[in-house]
mmCIF file with all atom_site columns, C-alpha atoms in Angstrom:
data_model
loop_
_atom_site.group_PDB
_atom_site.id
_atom_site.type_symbol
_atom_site.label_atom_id
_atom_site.label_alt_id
_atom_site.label_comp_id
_atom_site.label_asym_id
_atom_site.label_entity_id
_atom_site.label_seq_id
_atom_site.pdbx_PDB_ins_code
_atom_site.Cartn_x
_atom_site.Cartn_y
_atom_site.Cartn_z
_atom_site.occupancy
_atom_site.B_iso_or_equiv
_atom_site.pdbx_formal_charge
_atom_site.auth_seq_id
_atom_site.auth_comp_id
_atom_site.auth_asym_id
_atom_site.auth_atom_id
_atom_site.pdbx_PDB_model_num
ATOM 1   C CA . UNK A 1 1   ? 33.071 -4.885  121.822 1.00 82.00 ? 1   UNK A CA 1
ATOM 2   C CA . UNK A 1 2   ? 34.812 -5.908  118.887 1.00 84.00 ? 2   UNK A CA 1
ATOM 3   C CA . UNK A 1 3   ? 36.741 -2.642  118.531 1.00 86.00 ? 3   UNK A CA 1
ATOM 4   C CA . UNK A 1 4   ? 38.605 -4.310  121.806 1.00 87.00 ? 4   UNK A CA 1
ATOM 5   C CA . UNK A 1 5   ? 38.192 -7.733  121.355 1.00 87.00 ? 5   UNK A CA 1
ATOM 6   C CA . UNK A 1 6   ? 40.177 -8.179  118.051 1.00 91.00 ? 6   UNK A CA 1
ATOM 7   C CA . UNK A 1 7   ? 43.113 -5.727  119.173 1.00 93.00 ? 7   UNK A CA 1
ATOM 8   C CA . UNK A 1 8   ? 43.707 -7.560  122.536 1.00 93.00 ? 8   UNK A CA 1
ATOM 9   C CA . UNK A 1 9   ? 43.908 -10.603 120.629 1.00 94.00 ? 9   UNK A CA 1
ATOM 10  C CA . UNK A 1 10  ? 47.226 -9.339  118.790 1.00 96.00 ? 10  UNK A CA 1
ATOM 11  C CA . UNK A 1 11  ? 49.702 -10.363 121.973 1.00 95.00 ? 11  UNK A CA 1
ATOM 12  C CA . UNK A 1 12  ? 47.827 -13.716 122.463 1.00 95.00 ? 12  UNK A CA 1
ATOM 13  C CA . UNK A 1 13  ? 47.915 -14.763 118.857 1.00 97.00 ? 13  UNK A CA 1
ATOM 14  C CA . UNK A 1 14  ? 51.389 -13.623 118.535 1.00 97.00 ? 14  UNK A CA 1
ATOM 15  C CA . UNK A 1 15  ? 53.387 -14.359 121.644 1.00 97.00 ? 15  UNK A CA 1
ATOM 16  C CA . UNK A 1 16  ? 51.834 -17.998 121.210 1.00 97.00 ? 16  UNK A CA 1
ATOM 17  C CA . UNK A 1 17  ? 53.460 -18.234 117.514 1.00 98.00 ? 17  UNK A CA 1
ATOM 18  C CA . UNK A 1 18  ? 56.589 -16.892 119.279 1.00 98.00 ? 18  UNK A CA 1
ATOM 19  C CA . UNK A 1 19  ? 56.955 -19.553 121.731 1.00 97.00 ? 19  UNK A CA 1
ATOM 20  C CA . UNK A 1 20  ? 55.188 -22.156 120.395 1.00 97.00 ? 20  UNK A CA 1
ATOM 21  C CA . UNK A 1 21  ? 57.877 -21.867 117.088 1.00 98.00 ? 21  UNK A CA 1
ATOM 22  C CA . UNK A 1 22  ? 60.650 -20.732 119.637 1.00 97.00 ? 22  UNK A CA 1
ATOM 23  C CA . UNK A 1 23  ? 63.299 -23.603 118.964 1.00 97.00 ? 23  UNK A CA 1
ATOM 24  C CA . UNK A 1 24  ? 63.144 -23.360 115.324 1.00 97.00 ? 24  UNK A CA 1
ATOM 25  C CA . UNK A 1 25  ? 63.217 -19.321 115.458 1.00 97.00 ? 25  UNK A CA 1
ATOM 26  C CA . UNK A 1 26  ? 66.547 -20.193 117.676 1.00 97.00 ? 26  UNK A CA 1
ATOM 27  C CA . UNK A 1 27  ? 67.970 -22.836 115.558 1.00 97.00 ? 27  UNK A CA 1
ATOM 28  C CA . UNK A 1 28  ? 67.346 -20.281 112.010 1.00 96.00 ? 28  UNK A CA 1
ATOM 29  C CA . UNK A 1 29  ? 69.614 -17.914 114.202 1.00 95.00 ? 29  UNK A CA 1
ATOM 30  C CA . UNK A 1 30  ? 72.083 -20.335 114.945 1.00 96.00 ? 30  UNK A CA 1
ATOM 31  C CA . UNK A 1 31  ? 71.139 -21.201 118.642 1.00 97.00 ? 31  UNK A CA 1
ATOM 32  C CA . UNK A 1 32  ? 70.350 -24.794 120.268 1.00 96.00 ? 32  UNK A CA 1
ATOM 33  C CA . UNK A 1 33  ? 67.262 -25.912 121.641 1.00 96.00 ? 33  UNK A CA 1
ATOM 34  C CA . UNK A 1 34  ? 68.720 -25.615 125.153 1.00 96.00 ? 34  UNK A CA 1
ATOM 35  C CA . UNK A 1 35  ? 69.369 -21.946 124.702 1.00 97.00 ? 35  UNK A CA 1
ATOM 36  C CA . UNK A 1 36  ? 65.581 -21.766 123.440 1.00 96.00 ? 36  UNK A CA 1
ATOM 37  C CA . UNK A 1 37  ? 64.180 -23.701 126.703 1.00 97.00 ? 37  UNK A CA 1
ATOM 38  C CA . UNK A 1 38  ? 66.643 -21.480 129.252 1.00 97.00 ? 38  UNK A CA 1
ATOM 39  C CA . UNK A 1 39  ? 65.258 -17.690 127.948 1.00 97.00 ? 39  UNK A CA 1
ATOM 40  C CA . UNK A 1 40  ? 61.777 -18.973 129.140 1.00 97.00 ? 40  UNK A CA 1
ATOM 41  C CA . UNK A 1 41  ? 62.999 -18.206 133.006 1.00 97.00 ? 41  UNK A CA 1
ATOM 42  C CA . UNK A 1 42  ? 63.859 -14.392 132.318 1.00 98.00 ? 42  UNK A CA 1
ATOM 43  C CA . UNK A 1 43  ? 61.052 -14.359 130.263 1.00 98.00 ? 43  UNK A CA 1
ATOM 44  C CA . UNK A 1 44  ? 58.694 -15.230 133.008 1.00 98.00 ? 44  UNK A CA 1
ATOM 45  C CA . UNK A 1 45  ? 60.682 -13.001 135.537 1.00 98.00 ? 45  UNK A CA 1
ATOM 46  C CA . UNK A 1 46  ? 59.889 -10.069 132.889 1.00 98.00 ? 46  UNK A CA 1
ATOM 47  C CA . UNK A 1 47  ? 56.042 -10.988 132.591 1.00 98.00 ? 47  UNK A CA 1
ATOM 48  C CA . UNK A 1 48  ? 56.040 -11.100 136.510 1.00 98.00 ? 48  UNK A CA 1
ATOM 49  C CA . UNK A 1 49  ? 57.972 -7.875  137.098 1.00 98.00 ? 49  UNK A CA 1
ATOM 50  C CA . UNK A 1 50  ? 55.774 -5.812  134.311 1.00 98.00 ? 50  UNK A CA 1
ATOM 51  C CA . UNK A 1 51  ? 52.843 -7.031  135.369 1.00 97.00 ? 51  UNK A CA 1
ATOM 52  C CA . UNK A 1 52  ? 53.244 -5.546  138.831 1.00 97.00 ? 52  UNK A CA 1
ATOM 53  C CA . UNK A 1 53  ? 54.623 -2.436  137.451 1.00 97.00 ? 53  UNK A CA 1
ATOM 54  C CA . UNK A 1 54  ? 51.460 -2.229  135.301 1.00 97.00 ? 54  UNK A CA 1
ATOM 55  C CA . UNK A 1 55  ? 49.069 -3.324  137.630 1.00 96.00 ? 55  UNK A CA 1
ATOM 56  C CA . UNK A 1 56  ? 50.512 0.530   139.544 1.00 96.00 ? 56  UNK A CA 1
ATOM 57  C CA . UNK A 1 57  ? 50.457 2.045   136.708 1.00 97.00 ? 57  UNK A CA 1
ATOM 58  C CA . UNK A 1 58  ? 47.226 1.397   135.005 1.00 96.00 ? 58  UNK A CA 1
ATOM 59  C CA . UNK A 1 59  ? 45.507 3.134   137.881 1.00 92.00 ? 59  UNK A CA 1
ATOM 60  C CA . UNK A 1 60  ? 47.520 6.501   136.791 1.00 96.00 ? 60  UNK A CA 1
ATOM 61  C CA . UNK A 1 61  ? 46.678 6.373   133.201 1.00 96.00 ? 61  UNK A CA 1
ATOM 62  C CA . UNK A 1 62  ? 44.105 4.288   132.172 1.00 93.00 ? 62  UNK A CA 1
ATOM 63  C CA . UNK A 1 63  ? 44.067 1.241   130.045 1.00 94.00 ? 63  UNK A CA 1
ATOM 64  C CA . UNK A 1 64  ? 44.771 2.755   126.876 1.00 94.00 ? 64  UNK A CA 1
ATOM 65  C CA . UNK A 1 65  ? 48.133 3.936   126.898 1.00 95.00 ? 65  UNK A CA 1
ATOM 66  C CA . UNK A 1 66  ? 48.840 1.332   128.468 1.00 96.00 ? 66  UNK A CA 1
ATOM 67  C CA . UNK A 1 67  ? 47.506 -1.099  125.784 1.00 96.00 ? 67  UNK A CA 1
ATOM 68  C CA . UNK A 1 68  ? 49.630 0.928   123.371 1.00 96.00 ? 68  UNK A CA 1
ATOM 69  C CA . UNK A 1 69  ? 52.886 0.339   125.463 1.00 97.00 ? 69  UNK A CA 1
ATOM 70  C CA . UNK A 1 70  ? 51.997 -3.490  125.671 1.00 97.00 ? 70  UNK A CA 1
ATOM 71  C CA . UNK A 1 71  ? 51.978 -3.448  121.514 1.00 97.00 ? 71  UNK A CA 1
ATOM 72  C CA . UNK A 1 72  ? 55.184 -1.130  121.056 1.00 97.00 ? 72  UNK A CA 1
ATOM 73  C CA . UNK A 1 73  ? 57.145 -3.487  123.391 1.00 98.00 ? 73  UNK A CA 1
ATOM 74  C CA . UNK A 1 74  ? 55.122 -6.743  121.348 1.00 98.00 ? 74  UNK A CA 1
ATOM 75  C CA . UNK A 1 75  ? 56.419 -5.174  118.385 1.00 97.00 ? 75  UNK A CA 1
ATOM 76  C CA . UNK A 1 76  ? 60.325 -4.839  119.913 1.00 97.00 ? 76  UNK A CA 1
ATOM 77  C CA . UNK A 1 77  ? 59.990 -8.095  120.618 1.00 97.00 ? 77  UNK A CA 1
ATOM 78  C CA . UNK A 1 78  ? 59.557 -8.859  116.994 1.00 97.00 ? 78  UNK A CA 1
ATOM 79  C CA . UNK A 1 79  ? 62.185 -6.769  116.124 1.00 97.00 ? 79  UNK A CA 1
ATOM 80  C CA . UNK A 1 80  ? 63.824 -7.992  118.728 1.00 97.00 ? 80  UNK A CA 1
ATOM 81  C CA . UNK A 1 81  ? 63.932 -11.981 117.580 1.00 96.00 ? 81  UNK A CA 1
ATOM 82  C CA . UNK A 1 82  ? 65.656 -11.061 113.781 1.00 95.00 ? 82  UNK A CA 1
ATOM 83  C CA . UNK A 1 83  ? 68.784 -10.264 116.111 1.00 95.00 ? 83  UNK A CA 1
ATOM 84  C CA . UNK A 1 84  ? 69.605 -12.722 117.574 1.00 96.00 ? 84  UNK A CA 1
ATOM 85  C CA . UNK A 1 85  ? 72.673 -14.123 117.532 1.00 95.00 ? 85  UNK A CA 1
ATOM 86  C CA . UNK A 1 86  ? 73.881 -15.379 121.102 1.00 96.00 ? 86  UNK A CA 1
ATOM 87  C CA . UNK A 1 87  ? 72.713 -16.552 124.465 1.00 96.00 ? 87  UNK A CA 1
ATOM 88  C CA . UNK A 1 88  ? 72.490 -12.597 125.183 1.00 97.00 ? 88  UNK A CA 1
ATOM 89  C CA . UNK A 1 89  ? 70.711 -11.207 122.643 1.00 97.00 ? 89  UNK A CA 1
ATOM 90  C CA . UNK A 1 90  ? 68.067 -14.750 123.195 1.00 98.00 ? 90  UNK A CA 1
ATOM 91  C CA . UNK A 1 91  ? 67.846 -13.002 126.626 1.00 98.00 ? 91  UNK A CA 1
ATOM 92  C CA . UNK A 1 92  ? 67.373 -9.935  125.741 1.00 98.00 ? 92  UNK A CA 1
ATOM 93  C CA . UNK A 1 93  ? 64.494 -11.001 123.243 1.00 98.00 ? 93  UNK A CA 1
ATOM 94  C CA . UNK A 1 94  ? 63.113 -13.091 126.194 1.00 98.00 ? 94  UNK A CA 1
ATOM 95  C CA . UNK A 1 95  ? 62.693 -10.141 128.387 1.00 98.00 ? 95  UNK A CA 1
ATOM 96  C CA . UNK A 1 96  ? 61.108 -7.686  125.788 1.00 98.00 ? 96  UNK A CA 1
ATOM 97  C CA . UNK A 1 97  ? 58.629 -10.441 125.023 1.00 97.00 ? 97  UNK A CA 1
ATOM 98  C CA . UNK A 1 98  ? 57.869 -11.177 128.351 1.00 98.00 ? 98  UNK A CA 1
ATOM 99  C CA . UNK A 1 99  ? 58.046 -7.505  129.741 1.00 98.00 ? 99  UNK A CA 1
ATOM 100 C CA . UNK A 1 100 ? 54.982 -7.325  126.962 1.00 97.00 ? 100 UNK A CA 1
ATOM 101 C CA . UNK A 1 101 ? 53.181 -9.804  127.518 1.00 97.00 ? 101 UNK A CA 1
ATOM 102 C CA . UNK A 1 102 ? 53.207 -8.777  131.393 1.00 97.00 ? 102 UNK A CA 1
ATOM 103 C CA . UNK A 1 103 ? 51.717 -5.267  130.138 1.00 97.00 ? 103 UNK A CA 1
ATOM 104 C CA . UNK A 1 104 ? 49.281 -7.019  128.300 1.00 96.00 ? 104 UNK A CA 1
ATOM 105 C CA . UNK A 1 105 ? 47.893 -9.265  130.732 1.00 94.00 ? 105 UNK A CA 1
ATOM 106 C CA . UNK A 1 106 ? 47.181 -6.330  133.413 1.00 96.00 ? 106 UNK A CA 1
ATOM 107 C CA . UNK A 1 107 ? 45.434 -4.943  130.671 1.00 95.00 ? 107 UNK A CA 1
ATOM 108 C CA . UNK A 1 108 ? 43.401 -6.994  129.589 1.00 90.00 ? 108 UNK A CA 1
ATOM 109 C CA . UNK A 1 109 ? 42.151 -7.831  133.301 1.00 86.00 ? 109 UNK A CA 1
ATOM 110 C CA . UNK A 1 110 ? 41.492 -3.981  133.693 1.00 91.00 ? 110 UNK A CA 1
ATOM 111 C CA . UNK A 1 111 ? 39.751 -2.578  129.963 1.00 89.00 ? 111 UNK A CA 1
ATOM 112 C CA . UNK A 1 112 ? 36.501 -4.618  129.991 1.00 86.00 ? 112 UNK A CA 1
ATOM 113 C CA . UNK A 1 113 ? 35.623 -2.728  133.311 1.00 86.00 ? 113 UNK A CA 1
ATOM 114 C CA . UNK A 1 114 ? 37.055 0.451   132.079 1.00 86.00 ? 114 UNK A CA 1
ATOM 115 C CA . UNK A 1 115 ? 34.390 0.439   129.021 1.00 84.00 ? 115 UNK A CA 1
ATOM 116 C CA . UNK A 1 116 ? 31.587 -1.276  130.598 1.00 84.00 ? 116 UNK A CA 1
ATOM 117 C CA . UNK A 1 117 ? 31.555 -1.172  134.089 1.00 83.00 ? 117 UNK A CA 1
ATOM 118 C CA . UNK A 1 118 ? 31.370 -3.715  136.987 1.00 79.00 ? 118 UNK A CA 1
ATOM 119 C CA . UNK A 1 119 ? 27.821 -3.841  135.874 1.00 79.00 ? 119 UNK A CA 1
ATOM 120 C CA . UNK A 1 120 ? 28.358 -4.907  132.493 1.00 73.00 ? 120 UNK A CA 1
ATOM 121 C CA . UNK A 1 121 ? 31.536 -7.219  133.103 1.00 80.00 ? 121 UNK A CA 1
ATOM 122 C CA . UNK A 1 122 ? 30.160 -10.363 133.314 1.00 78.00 ? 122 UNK A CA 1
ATOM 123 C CA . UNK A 1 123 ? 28.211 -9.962  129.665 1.00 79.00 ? 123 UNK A CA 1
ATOM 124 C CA . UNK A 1 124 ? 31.455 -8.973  128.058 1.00 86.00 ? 124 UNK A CA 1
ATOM 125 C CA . UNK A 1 125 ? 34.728 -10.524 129.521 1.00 82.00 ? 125 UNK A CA 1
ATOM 126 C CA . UNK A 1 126 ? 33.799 -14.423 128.588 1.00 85.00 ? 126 UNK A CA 1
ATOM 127 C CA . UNK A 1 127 ? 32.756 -13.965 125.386 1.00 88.00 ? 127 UNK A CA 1
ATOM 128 C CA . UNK A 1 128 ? 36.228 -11.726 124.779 1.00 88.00 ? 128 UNK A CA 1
ATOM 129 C CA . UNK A 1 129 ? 38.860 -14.158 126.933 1.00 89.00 ? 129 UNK A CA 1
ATOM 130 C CA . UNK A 1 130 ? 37.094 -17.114 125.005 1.00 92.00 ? 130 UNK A CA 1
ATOM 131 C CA . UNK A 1 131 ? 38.395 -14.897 121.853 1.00 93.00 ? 131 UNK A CA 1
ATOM 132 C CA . UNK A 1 132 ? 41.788 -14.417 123.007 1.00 91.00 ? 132 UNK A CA 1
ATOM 133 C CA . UNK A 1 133 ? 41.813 -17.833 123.865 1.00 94.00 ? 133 UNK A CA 1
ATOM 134 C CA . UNK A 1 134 ? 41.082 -19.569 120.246 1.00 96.00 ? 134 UNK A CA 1
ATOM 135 C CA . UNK A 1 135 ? 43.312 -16.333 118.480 1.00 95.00 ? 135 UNK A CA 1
ATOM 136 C CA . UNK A 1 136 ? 46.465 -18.121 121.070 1.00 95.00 ? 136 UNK A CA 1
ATOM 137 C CA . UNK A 1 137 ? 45.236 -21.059 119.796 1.00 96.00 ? 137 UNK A CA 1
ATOM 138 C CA . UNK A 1 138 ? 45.657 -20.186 115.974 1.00 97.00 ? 138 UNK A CA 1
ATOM 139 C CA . UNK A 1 139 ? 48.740 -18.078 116.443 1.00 96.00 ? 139 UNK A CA 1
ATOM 140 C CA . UNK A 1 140 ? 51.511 -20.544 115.568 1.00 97.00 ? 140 UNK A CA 1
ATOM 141 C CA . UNK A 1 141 ? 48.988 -21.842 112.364 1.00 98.00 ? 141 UNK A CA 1
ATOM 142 C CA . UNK A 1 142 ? 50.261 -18.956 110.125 1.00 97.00 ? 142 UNK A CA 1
ATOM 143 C CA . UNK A 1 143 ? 53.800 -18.901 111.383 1.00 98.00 ? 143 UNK A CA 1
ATOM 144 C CA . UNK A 1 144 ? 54.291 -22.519 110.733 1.00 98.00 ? 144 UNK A CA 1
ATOM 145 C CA . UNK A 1 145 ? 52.413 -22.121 106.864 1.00 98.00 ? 145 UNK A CA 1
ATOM 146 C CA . UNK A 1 146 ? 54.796 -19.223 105.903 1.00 98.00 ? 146 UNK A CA 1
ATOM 147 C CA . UNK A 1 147 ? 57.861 -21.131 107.024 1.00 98.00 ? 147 UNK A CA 1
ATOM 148 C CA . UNK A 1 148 ? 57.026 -24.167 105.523 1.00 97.00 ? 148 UNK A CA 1
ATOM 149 C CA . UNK A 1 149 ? 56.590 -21.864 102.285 1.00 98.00 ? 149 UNK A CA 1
ATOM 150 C CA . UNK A 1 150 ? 59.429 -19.811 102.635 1.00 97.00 ? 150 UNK A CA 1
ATOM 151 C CA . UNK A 1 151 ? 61.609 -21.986 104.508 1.00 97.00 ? 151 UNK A CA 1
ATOM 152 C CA . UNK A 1 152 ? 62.645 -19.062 107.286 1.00 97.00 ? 152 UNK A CA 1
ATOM 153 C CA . UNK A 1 153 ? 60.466 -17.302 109.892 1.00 97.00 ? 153 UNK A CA 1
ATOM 154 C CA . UNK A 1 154 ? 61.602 -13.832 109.100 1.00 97.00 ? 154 UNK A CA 1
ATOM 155 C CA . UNK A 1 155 ? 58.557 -13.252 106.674 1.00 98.00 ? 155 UNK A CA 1
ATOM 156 C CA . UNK A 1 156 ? 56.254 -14.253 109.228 1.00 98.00 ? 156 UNK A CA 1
ATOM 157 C CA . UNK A 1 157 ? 57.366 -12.727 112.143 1.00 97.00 ? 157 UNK A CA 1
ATOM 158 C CA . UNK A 1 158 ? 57.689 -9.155  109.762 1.00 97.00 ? 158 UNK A CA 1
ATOM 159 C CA . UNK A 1 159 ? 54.226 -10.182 108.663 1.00 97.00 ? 159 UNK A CA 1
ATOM 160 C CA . UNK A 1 160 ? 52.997 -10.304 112.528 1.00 97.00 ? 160 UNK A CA 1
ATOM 161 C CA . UNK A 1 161 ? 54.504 -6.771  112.829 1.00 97.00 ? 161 UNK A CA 1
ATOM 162 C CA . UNK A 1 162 ? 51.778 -5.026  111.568 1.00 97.00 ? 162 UNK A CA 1
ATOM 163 C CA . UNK A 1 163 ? 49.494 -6.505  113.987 1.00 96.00 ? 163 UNK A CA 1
ATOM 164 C CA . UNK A 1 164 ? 50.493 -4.546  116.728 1.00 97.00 ? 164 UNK A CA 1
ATOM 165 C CA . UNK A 1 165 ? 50.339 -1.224  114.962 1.00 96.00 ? 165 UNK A CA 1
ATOM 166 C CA . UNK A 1 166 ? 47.024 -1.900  113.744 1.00 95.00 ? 166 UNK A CA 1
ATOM 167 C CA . UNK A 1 167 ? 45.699 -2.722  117.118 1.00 95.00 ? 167 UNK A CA 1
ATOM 168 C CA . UNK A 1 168 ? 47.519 0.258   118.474 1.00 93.00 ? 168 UNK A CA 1
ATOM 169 C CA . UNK A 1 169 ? 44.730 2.050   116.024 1.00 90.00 ? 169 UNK A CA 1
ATOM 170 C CA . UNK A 1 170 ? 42.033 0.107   116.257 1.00 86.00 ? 170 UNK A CA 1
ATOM 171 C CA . UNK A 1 171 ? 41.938 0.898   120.587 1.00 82.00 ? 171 UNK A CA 1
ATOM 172 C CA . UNK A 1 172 ? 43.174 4.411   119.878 1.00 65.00 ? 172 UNK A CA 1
#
């Protein structure tokens, strides 16, 4: 349980730091709050497209790769938000994060019955989207302590990289 619990926590906990910290990320970079509030339509578009391109795709290979594609693109979108430096490249990071976070979500509904069954859902999938729901809820917590101490986001967002790599592992 907790060998897939704690990994699909990883895009929760750090998609919600993201966006929850996504005007100040945008304003270190040099961008306005508007631009911040305007890459959350592509970024839905992304989550909406990937998740239906998941949701076909998890059927061919299985929740795992999957999972692992969700955290590489996470983990782009990391990258992703130290480039910016326009209205495009916001975009850009919008659509990576989303596109992830679409992955993720089609996941997520699919791995619990993968491991356990139909049979053994119900005893499992609560406890673990409960979980995922206080990890979302902590996410922006460290991001906000390290950039109060360091006065910039980058060493928390590079700090948040290793999550997905680890939970790459940790499913693997």
């Amino acid at each position: 349980f907790w060998l897939l619990a704690l990994p699909l926590t990883t895009s929760p906990f750090v998609v919600t730091a993201l966006v929850f910290h996504q005007t100040g990320i945008f304003e270190e970079r040099g961008l306005s709050a508007t631009v911040a509030a305007g890459v959350f339509v592509p970024f839905a578009v992304a989550v909406g497209v990937s998740s239906t391109l998941a949701g076909f795709a998890i059927d061919r290979v299985g929740p795992r790769p999957l999972f692992a594609l969700s955290m590489l693109i996470l983990l782009g979108g990391l990258g992703a938000s130290r480039l910016i430096d326009g209205a495009l490249a916001a975009t850009l990071y919008a659509l990576v994060l989303g596109a992830g976070s679409g992955v993720q979500r089609i996941v997520q509904s699919v791995i619990w019955a993968h491991y356990y069954g139909r049979r053994g859902l119900g005893r499992v999938q609560g406890s673990a989207t409960s979980i995922m729901i206080l990890m979302s809820a902590i996410g922006p917590l460290p991001l906000a302590a390290i950039e109060g101490a360091a006065g910039s986001y980058s060493p928390g967002i590079a700090l948040m990289a290793v999550l997905p790599v680890l939970s790459i592992f940790g499913i693997s």
